[in-house]
Structures are given as structure tokens and as C-alpha cells.
């Protein structure tokens, strides 16, 4: 079994900062990429940022320059540092991990349950 658990959401004023954490645990042989998605009310889930096992990072244009994704491979954890937050960043943020549970070469995607981020004055 693999578990992906997010934490760190909350209410923050516009212009403020927040850090999300996501930890993968359980049967894990290796992790390819870990990333963040978000879903605002009435909208489809959208990709936010990804950190690959090679160490590269990628960001959606809407968050580039404001959000930073970082990964701690020893802890199977990924972070999303969010700064200069805007009301339009309000959403449920989901962590995604693509990993090989057994070492047999098959990879699967796992999702967390989501954490609410609300940007409002």
C-alpha cells in the first residue's frame, strides 16, 4: 500500500505566503516525479508544478516566479512554497506521485486527498 498525504493548507491574505508538504509512504521502491495540482470551485483540476527524479522542476505559467517546488528524496517528500498569493490561487491542492512500488519496473500514479488553500482578505 502507498499513501500520499498533504498538509499545510489554510487561509492566507493576498500577498501572503504558505508552504504545502506532501509525503509518500508505504511500499515504495523508487519515485519518478512528484508534483502538485489544484482544483478551484467549478473548474477542472490543473497542473501547478512538478519535480522530477533527475532534479528538474517545471511550473505552470500562472505560478512561475511565485511558487517554488522542492523535494527531499530521503523523506519521499515534496514541498510547495507559495508566495505573493492571489485570490485566484484559491483551490484544493493535490499532491501527485509517480512511483514504482516493487522494483519490477511498473510505475503507478498516486494522489493525496487534497488540502484547501484560501486566499482572501
Short mmCIF file of C-alpha atoms in Angstrom, two decimals:
data_model
loop_
_atom_site.label_atom_id
_atom_site.label_comp_id
_atom_site.label_asym_id
_atom_site.label_seq_id
_atom_site.Cartn_x
_atom_site.Cartn_y
_atom_site.Cartn_z
CA UNK A 1 0.00 0.00 0.00
CA UNK A 2 1.12 3.52 -0.79
CA UNK A 3 -0.12 6.62 0.96
CA UNK A 4 0.27 10.19 -0.20
CA UNK A 5 -0.61 12.79 2.40
CA UNK A 6 -0.64 16.57 2.01
CA UNK A 7 -0.53 19.15 4.77
CA UNK A 8 -0.06 22.88 5.22
CA UNK A 9 -3.14 24.41 3.66
CA UNK A 10 -5.10 27.21 5.24
CA UNK A 11 -6.35 30.77 4.97
CA UNK A 12 -3.91 33.48 3.95
CA UNK A 13 -4.27 37.11 2.92
CA UNK A 14 -3.46 38.26 -0.62
CA UNK A 15 0.27 38.79 -0.97
CA UNK A 16 0.99 36.28 1.77
CA UNK A 17 2.88 33.01 1.75
CA UNK A 18 2.12 29.40 2.56
CA UNK A 19 4.06 26.15 2.37
CA UNK A 20 2.48 22.85 1.47
CA UNK A 21 4.06 19.50 2.23
CA UNK A 22 3.40 16.08 0.73
CA UNK A 23 4.83 12.81 1.98
CA UNK A 24 4.65 9.45 0.24
CA UNK A 25 4.91 6.35 2.41
CA UNK A 26 4.38 2.62 2.33
CA UNK A 27 5.61 0.20 -0.32
CA UNK A 28 7.94 2.41 -2.40
CA UNK A 29 10.91 1.19 -4.41
CA UNK A 30 11.55 4.42 -6.29
CA UNK A 31 9.77 7.67 -7.10
CA UNK A 32 9.92 9.23 -10.54
CA UNK A 33 8.21 12.55 -10.27
CA UNK A 34 6.23 14.31 -7.57
CA UNK A 35 4.09 17.29 -8.24
CA UNK A 36 1.18 19.50 -7.37
CA UNK A 37 -2.18 20.08 -9.00
CA UNK A 38 -5.06 22.26 -7.91
CA UNK A 39 -8.78 22.47 -8.46
CA UNK A 40 -10.78 25.63 -7.89
CA UNK A 41 -14.56 25.51 -7.38
CA UNK A 42 -16.35 24.89 -10.66
CA UNK A 43 -13.11 24.36 -12.57
CA UNK A 44 -11.13 21.39 -13.79
CA UNK A 45 -8.06 20.20 -11.96
CA UNK A 46 -4.95 21.90 -13.33
CA UNK A 47 -1.27 21.15 -13.10
CA UNK A 48 0.82 23.51 -10.94
CA UNK A 49 4.38 22.21 -10.65
CA UNK A 50 6.50 19.07 -10.93
CA UNK A 51 9.83 17.90 -9.55
CA UNK A 52 11.45 15.01 -11.41
CA UNK A 53 13.82 12.39 -10.08
CA UNK A 54 16.53 13.97 -12.23
CA UNK A 55 16.20 17.16 -10.21
CA UNK A 56 14.45 19.34 -12.75
CA UNK A 57 11.43 21.45 -11.93
CA UNK A 58 8.63 22.79 -14.07
CA UNK A 59 5.88 25.29 -13.36
CA UNK A 60 2.61 26.39 -14.84
CA UNK A 61 2.84 29.91 -16.25
CA UNK A 62 0.25 31.11 -13.73
CA UNK A 63 2.56 30.37 -10.77
CA UNK A 64 6.02 30.80 -12.29
CA UNK A 65 8.11 33.18 -10.22
CA UNK A 66 5.78 32.93 -7.23
CA UNK A 67 5.77 29.22 -6.34
CA UNK A 68 8.78 27.00 -5.69
CA UNK A 69 8.71 23.22 -5.61
CA UNK A 70 11.38 21.36 -3.66
CA UNK A 71 11.93 17.71 -2.96
CA UNK A 72 13.57 15.73 -0.17
CA UNK A 73 14.29 12.33 -1.68
CA UNK A 74 15.42 10.86 1.63
CA UNK A 75 11.99 11.58 3.10
CA UNK A 76 9.94 10.93 -0.06
CA UNK A 77 8.56 14.39 0.45
CA UNK A 78 7.83 17.31 -1.82
CA UNK A 79 7.11 20.88 -0.79
CA UNK A 80 5.38 23.76 -2.50
CA UNK A 81 6.41 27.19 -1.25
CA UNK A 82 3.78 29.67 -2.37
CA UNK A 83 4.45 33.41 -2.23
CA UNK A 84 2.68 36.53 -3.46
CA UNK A 85 -0.55 34.62 -3.25
CA UNK A 86 -3.58 35.88 -5.13
CA UNK A 87 -7.28 35.19 -4.63
CA UNK A 88 -7.23 33.19 -7.86
CA UNK A 89 -4.81 30.75 -6.21
CA UNK A 90 -7.68 29.62 -4.01
CA UNK A 91 -8.21 25.91 -4.63
CA UNK A 92 -7.82 22.45 -3.23
CA UNK A 93 -4.21 21.46 -3.83
CA UNK A 94 -3.45 17.83 -4.61
CA UNK A 95 -0.14 16.04 -4.49
CA UNK A 96 0.71 13.53 -7.19
CA UNK A 97 3.46 10.94 -7.14
CA UNK A 98 4.52 8.58 -9.91
CA UNK A 99 6.38 5.69 -8.37
CA UNK A 100 7.46 2.07 -8.64
CA UNK A 101 6.20 0.21 -5.57
CA UNK A 102 8.07 -3.05 -6.09
CA UNK A 103 11.15 -2.53 -8.24
CA UNK A 104 9.71 -4.60 -11.05
CA UNK A 105 9.64 -1.65 -13.42
CA UNK A 106 5.94 -0.83 -13.42
CA UNK A 107 5.05 2.66 -12.28
CA UNK A 108 1.76 3.97 -10.96
CA UNK A 109 0.31 7.34 -10.07
CA UNK A 110 -0.92 8.07 -6.58
CA UNK A 111 -2.87 11.05 -5.35
CA UNK A 112 -3.31 12.66 -1.97
CA UNK A 113 -6.64 13.65 -0.53
CA UNK A 114 -6.06 17.36 -1.10
CA UNK A 115 -5.55 20.37 1.15
CA UNK A 116 -7.55 23.58 0.94
CA UNK A 117 -5.79 26.87 0.26
CA UNK A 118 -7.90 30.01 0.55
CA UNK A 119 -6.51 33.42 -0.32
CA UNK A 120 -8.81 36.13 0.97
CA UNK A 121 -8.75 39.33 2.96
#
